CSV table of C-alpha atoms and ligand atoms in Angstrom, one decimal:
chain,number,residue,atom,x,y,z
H,1,MET,CA,-12.6,5.6,-17.5
H,2,THR,CA,-11.5,2.5,-19.2
H,3,THR,CA,-13.3,1.1,-22.1
H,4,LYS,CA,-14.4,-2.5,-21.6
H,5,SER,CA,-14.3,-4.8,-24.6
H,6,LYS,CA,-17.6,-6.6,-25.0
H,7,PRO,CA,-17.3,-10.1,-23.4
H,8,LYS,CA,-18.2,-13.1,-25.5
H,9,LYS,CA,-21.6,-14.5,-24.8
H,10,MET,CA,-21.8,-18.0,-23.4
H,11,ASP,CA,-23.0,-20.8,-25.7
H,12,LEU,CA,-26.4,-22.0,-24.5
H,13,ASN,CA,-27.4,-25.6,-24.2
H,14,LYS,CA,-30.1,-27.5,-22.3
H,15,GLU,CA,-28.0,-27.8,-19.2
H,16,ASN,CA,-27.1,-24.1,-18.8
H,17,TYR,CA,-30.2,-22.5,-20.4
H,18,HIS,CA,-32.0,-21.8,-17.1
H,19,SER,CA,-28.8,-21.0,-15.1
H,20,ILE,CA,-28.3,-17.6,-13.4
H,21,GLU,CA,-25.3,-17.0,-15.6
H,22,ALA,CA,-27.4,-17.4,-18.7
H,23,ASP,CA,-30.1,-15.1,-17.3
H,24,LYS,CA,-27.4,-12.5,-16.5
H,25,GLN,CA,-26.1,-12.5,-20.1
H,26,TYR,CA,-29.4,-12.8,-21.9
H,27,MET,CA,-32.9,-11.3,-21.7
H,28,SER,CA,-35.7,-13.8,-21.9
H,29,VAL,CA,-39.5,-13.5,-22.1
H,30,SER,CA,-39.9,-14.8,-18.5
H,31,GLN,CA,-37.2,-12.4,-17.3
H,32,PHE,CA,-38.8,-9.4,-19.0
H,33,HIS,CA,-42.2,-10.5,-17.5
H,34,SER,CA,-40.5,-10.9,-14.1
H,35,PHE,CA,-39.0,-7.4,-14.3
H,36,ARG,CA,-42.4,-6.0,-15.1
H,37,GLN,CA,-43.9,-7.7,-12.1
H,38,CYS,CA,-41.2,-6.7,-9.7
H,39,GLU,CA,-37.7,-5.3,-10.4
H,40,ALA,CA,-36.4,-5.9,-6.9
H,41,LYS,CA,-37.4,-9.5,-6.9
H,42,THR,CA,-35.9,-10.1,-10.4
H,43,MET,CA,-32.6,-8.5,-9.3
H,44,ALA,CA,-32.5,-10.6,-6.1
H,45,ILE,CA,-33.0,-13.7,-8.3
H,46,LEU,CA,-30.2,-12.6,-10.7
H,47,ASN,CA,-27.9,-11.9,-7.8
H,48,GLY,CA,-28.5,-15.3,-6.3
H,49,GLU,CA,-30.1,-13.9,-3.2
H,50,TYR,CA,-33.6,-15.2,-3.8
H,51,LYS,CA,-35.2,-18.2,-5.5
H,52,GLU,CA,-38.9,-18.4,-6.4
H,53,PRO,CA,-40.6,-21.3,-4.7
H,54,GLU,CA,-41.2,-24.3,-7.0
H,55,THR,CA,-44.9,-24.9,-7.0
H,56,ASN,CA,-46.6,-28.2,-7.7
H,57,ALA,CA,-48.5,-26.6,-10.6
H,58,LEU,CA,-45.1,-25.8,-12.2
H,59,LEU,CA,-43.9,-29.4,-11.7
H,60,VAL,CA,-47.2,-30.8,-13.2
H,61,GLY,CA,-46.7,-28.4,-16.2
H,62,SER,CA,-43.1,-29.7,-16.7
H,63,TYR,CA,-44.4,-33.3,-16.4
H,64,ILE,CA,-46.9,-32.7,-19.3
H,65,HIS,CA,-44.2,-31.0,-21.4
H,66,ALA,CA,-41.8,-33.9,-20.9
H,67,ALA,CA,-44.5,-36.3,-22.0
H,68,PHE,CA,-44.5,-34.6,-25.4
H,69,GLU,CA,-40.7,-34.2,-25.6
H,70,GLY,CA,-40.3,-37.9,-26.2
H,71,GLU,CA,-40.2,-41.2,-24.3
H,72,GLU,CA,-36.7,-40.8,-23.1
H,73,ALA,CA,-37.2,-37.3,-21.7
H,74,PHE,CA,-40.5,-38.4,-20.0
H,75,ALA,CA,-38.8,-41.5,-18.4
H,76,LYS,CA,-36.0,-39.3,-17.1
H,77,PHE,CA,-38.4,-36.7,-15.7
H,78,ILE,CA,-40.4,-39.4,-13.9
H,79,GLU,CA,-37.2,-40.9,-12.4
H,80,GLU,CA,-35.9,-37.5,-11.2
H,81,HIS,CA,-39.3,-36.5,-9.6
H,82,ASN,CA,-40.4,-39.9,-8.4
H,83,GLY,CA,-41.1,-38.8,-4.9
H,84,ALA,CA,-43.4,-35.9,-6.0
H,85,ILE,CA,-45.3,-38.1,-8.6
H,86,PHE,CA,-45.9,-41.4,-6.8
H,87,LYS,CA,-47.6,-41.9,-3.5
H,88,THR,CA,-45.3,-43.4,-0.8
H,89,ARG,CA,-47.5,-46.4,-0.1
H,90,GLY,CA,-47.3,-47.6,-3.6
H,91,ASN,CA,-50.8,-47.1,-4.7
H,92,GLY,CA,-50.4,-45.0,-7.8
H,93,LYS,CA,-49.8,-41.3,-8.6
H,94,TYR,CA,-50.9,-38.2,-6.7
H,95,ALA,CA,-54.2,-36.7,-7.9
H,96,ASP,CA,-52.4,-33.8,-9.8
H,97,PHE,CA,-50.4,-36.3,-11.8
H,98,GLU,CA,-53.4,-38.6,-12.4
H,99,MET,CA,-55.1,-35.5,-13.9
H,100,ALA,CA,-51.9,-34.6,-15.9
H,101,ASP,CA,-52.1,-38.2,-17.4
H,102,LYS,CA,-55.7,-37.5,-18.5
H,103,MET,CA,-54.6,-34.2,-20.1
H,104,ILE,CA,-51.7,-35.9,-21.9
H,105,GLU,CA,-54.1,-38.6,-23.2
H,106,THR,CA,-56.6,-36.0,-24.3
H,107,LEU,CA,-54.0,-34.4,-26.6
H,108,LYS,CA,-52.6,-37.7,-27.8
H,109,ASN,CA,-56.1,-38.9,-28.9
H,110,ASP,CA,-56.6,-35.8,-31.0
H,111,PRO,CA,-54.8,-35.9,-34.4
H,112,PHE,CA,-55.2,-32.1,-35.0
H,113,ALA,CA,-53.6,-31.3,-31.7
H,114,MET,CA,-50.9,-33.8,-32.3
H,115,PHE,CA,-50.1,-32.3,-35.7
H,116,ALA,CA,-49.7,-28.9,-34.1
H,117,LEU,CA,-47.1,-30.6,-31.8
H,118,THR,CA,-45.0,-32.2,-34.6
H,119,GLY,CA,-41.5,-30.9,-35.0
H,120,GLU,CA,-38.2,-30.6,-33.2
H,121,LYS,CA,-38.5,-30.2,-29.4
H,122,GLU,CA,-36.9,-27.7,-27.0
H,123,GLN,CA,-34.8,-25.9,-29.5
H,124,ILE,CA,-32.7,-22.9,-28.3
H,125,TYR,CA,-32.3,-19.7,-30.4
H,126,THR,CA,-30.8,-16.2,-29.7
H,127,ALA,CA,-31.0,-12.8,-31.4
H,128,ASN,CA,-30.3,-9.2,-30.6
H,129,LEU,CA,-33.5,-7.2,-30.3
H,130,TRP,CA,-34.1,-3.7,-28.9
H,131,GLY,CA,-30.3,-3.5,-28.1
H,132,VAL,CA,-30.2,-6.6,-26.0
H,133,ASP,CA,-29.5,-10.3,-26.6
H,134,TRP,CA,-32.5,-12.5,-26.1
H,135,LYS,CA,-32.7,-16.3,-25.6
H,136,ILE,CA,-35.7,-18.4,-26.3
H,137,LYS,CA,-36.4,-22.2,-26.0
H,138,VAL,CA,-39.2,-23.3,-28.3
H,139,ASP,CA,-41.3,-26.2,-27.1
H,140,ASN,CA,-41.8,-27.4,-30.7
H,141,ILE,CA,-40.7,-26.1,-34.1
H,142,ASN,CA,-41.7,-27.5,-37.4
H,143,HIS,CA,-39.3,-26.4,-40.1
H,144,GLN,CA,-41.2,-28.1,-42.9
H,145,HIS,CA,-44.4,-26.2,-42.3
H,146,LYS,CA,-42.7,-23.1,-40.8
H,147,PHE,CA,-44.6,-23.0,-37.6
H,148,PHE,CA,-43.8,-23.3,-33.9
H,149,SER,CA,-46.1,-24.3,-31.0
H,150,ASP,CA,-46.1,-24.0,-27.3
H,151,LEU,CA,-48.0,-26.3,-25.0
H,152,LYS,CA,-50.0,-24.6,-22.2
H,153,THR,CA,-52.1,-25.9,-19.4
H,154,THR,CA,-54.9,-23.8,-17.9
H,155,PRO,CA,-57.8,-24.3,-15.5
H,156,ASP,CA,-60.4,-23.2,-18.1
H,157,LEU,CA,-60.1,-22.0,-21.7
H,158,HIS,CA,-62.8,-19.4,-21.3
H,159,LYS,CA,-62.1,-17.9,-17.9
H,160,ARG,CA,-61.8,-14.0,-17.8
H,161,TYR,CA,-59.0,-12.2,-16.0
H,162,TRP,CA,-58.7,-8.4,-15.4
H,163,SER,CA,-55.5,-7.1,-17.0
H,164,ASP,CA,-53.8,-3.8,-16.0
H,165,LYS,CA,-51.5,-4.2,-19.0
H,166,TYR,CA,-54.3,-4.4,-21.5
H,167,GLU,CA,-56.8,-2.4,-19.3
H,168,THR,CA,-59.6,-4.8,-20.1
H,169,TRP,CA,-60.8,-8.3,-19.4
H,170,VAL,CA,-58.6,-10.9,-21.1
H,171,SER,CA,-58.2,-14.7,-21.5
H,172,PHE,CA,-55.5,-16.8,-19.8
H,173,VAL,CA,-53.4,-16.2,-22.9
H,174,GLU,CA,-52.9,-12.5,-22.3
H,175,ALA,CA,-53.1,-12.8,-18.5
H,176,TRP,CA,-49.9,-15.0,-18.5
H,177,ASP,CA,-48.2,-12.8,-21.2
H,178,TYR,CA,-48.3,-15.6,-23.8
H,179,VAL,CA,-48.9,-13.1,-26.6
H,180,LEU,CA,-45.7,-11.3,-25.6
H,181,GLN,CA,-44.0,-14.7,-25.6
H,182,MET,CA,-45.2,-15.6,-29.1
H,183,ALA,CA,-44.4,-12.1,-30.4
H,184,VAL,CA,-40.7,-12.3,-29.2
H,185,TYR,CA,-40.3,-15.9,-30.3
H,186,ARG,CA,-41.4,-15.2,-33.9
H,187,LEU,CA,-39.0,-12.2,-34.0
H,188,VAL,CA,-36.1,-14.1,-32.6
H,189,LEU,CA,-36.7,-16.9,-35.1
H,190,GLN,CA,-37.0,-14.5,-38.0
H,191,GLU,CA,-33.6,-13.0,-37.0
H,192,ALA,CA,-32.0,-16.4,-36.3
H,193,LEU,CA,-33.4,-18.3,-39.3
H,194,GLY,CA,-34.3,-15.6,-41.8
H,195,GLU,CA,-37.8,-16.8,-42.2
H,196,LYS,CA,-41.2,-16.2,-40.8
H,197,TYR,CA,-42.7,-18.9,-38.5
H,198,THR,CA,-46.3,-18.9,-37.4
H,199,PRO,CA,-47.0,-19.3,-33.7
H,200,TYR,CA,-49.6,-21.6,-32.2
H,201,ILE,CA,-50.6,-22.5,-28.6
H,202,VAL,CA,-51.8,-26.0,-27.9
H,203,ALA,CA,-53.9,-25.6,-24.8
H,204,VAL,CA,-55.3,-28.3,-22.5
H,205,THR,CA,-57.4,-27.7,-19.4
H,206,LYS,CA,-57.4,-29.2,-15.9
H,207,GLU,CA,-61.1,-29.9,-16.1
H,208,ASN,CA,-62.5,-33.4,-16.0
H,209,PRO,CA,-62.6,-34.4,-18.8
H,210,PRO,CA,-60.0,-31.9,-20.1
H,211,ASN,CA,-60.9,-29.3,-22.7
H,212,LYS,CA,-58.5,-28.5,-25.5
H,213,ALA,CA,-57.8,-26.1,-28.3
H,214,VAL,CA,-55.2,-25.0,-30.8
H,215,LEU,CA,-55.0,-21.2,-30.7
H,216,HIS,CA,-53.7,-18.9,-33.4
H,217,PHE,CA,-53.1,-15.1,-33.2
H,218,ASP,CA,-54.3,-12.2,-35.2
H,219,GLU,CA,-51.1,-10.6,-36.5
H,220,SER,CA,-52.1,-7.2,-35.3
H,221,ARG,CA,-51.7,-8.4,-31.7
H,222,PHE,CA,-48.0,-8.6,-32.0
H,223,ASP,CA,-47.5,-4.8,-32.7
H,224,PHE,CA,-49.0,-4.0,-29.3
H,225,GLU,CA,-46.4,-6.3,-27.6
H,226,TYR,CA,-43.5,-4.8,-29.6
H,227,ASP,CA,-44.6,-1.3,-28.5
H,228,TYR,CA,-44.9,-2.6,-24.9
H,229,ILE,CA,-41.4,-4.0,-24.9
H,230,GLU,CA,-40.0,-0.8,-26.5
H,231,THR,CA,-41.6,1.2,-23.8
H,232,PHE,CA,-40.0,-0.7,-20.9
H,233,ILE,CA,-36.8,-2.3,-22.2
H,234,GLU,CA,-34.5,0.7,-21.8
H,235,ARG,CA,-35.4,1.0,-18.1
H,236,ILE,CA,-35.1,-2.8,-17.5
H,237,ILE,CA,-31.6,-2.8,-19.1
H,238,LYS,CA,-30.5,0.1,-16.8
H,239,VAL,CA,-31.9,-1.7,-13.7
H,240,LYS,CA,-30.2,-5.0,-14.8
H,241,THR,CA,-26.8,-3.3,-15.3
H,242,GLY,CA,-27.1,-1.5,-11.9
H,243,GLU,CA,-27.4,1.9,-13.4
H,244,ILE,CA,-30.6,2.6,-11.6
H,245,GLU,CA,-32.2,1.2,-8.4
H,246,PRO,CA,-34.8,-1.5,-8.9
H,247,ASN,CA,-38.4,-0.6,-7.8
H,248,ARG,CA,-40.1,-2.8,-5.2
H,249,CYS,CA,-43.7,-3.9,-6.0
H,250,GLU,CA,-44.3,-4.4,-2.2
H,251,LYS,CA,-46.7,-7.2,-3.1
H,252,CYS,CA,-44.8,-10.2,-4.2
H,253,GLU,CA,-43.3,-12.9,-1.9
H,254,TYR,CA,-39.9,-11.4,-2.1
H,255,CYS,CA,-41.1,-7.9,-1.2
H,256,ARG,CA,-43.3,-9.2,1.6
H,257,MET,CA,-40.4,-11.1,3.0
H,258,THR,CA,-38.1,-8.1,3.0
H,259,LYS,CA,-40.6,-5.3,3.7
H,260,LYS,CA,-39.8,-2.7,6.4
H,261,LEU,CA,-42.6,-0.1,7.0
H,262,ASN,CA,-41.6,3.6,7.3
H,263,ASN,CA,-44.9,5.3,6.4
H,264,THR,CA,-48.7,5.1,6.3
H,265,ILE,CA,-50.7,4.6,3.1
H,266,GLU,CA,-54.0,6.3,2.3
H,267,ILE,CA,-56.7,3.6,1.8
H,268,GLY,CA,-57.4,4.7,-1.8
H,269,GLU,CA,-53.9,3.5,-2.8
H,270,LEU,CA,-54.7,-0.1,-1.8
H,271,ILE,CA,-56.5,-1.2,-4.9
H,272,TYR,CA,-54.4,0.9,-7.4
H,273,ALA,CA,-50.9,0.1,-6.2
G,1,ZN,ZN1,-42.0,-7.4,-5.3
């Protein structure tokens, strides 16, 4: 066996941050989350064999993010997605984007929310944690007041979701693994900058009129997330490097597309699989 020298990691920037090459070289919160959902799907994405469909909800989320990134970024985003935003017959924006404008306005009219969004936008940091290099892109980081914040949209602030991870009812924050995201971000920042930054989520809802909140986290929540990562990261790295075969969830779009039946399942398995 030959010993391979460790290849130098690529330098990340806004253009290559979301590339397959960057995802191959670095772990990220969304990649970890994706591996936990379905290893087979995540490997197919990393191998360039499968692409997750771009939903309109994702596009609306990016539109709102761009609005707070700055005028230039917002204008560029609108230009690039003109066809998806504006109706063809020239009478305004599609309903989802009309709603997005209301959500943007709601936050812009609230000085407290706007303070929580002050700082440098879309900053990239990396750090080695749990034996693997992580990349993060922070929506907003305020070096003066040592906090960072992430803008999230949700249908309803108070809706309850069942969570297998937490084995209880949770809010949208846990349901979408945003606590894990904040936990990793603060640790990467601590490694990269040598200081503790406090995470916040600025949430705005799709209700009419939109609801809003700035959310903080009880510190004890982060330990659960670090334990959770520690439990699964070793297996994920082995799957990623091809050392072990990825598991199929048999539920996601990728698995449904590529499924071949070879056995029956007992009905009791249906709701616990
Ligand atoms: Zn799957």
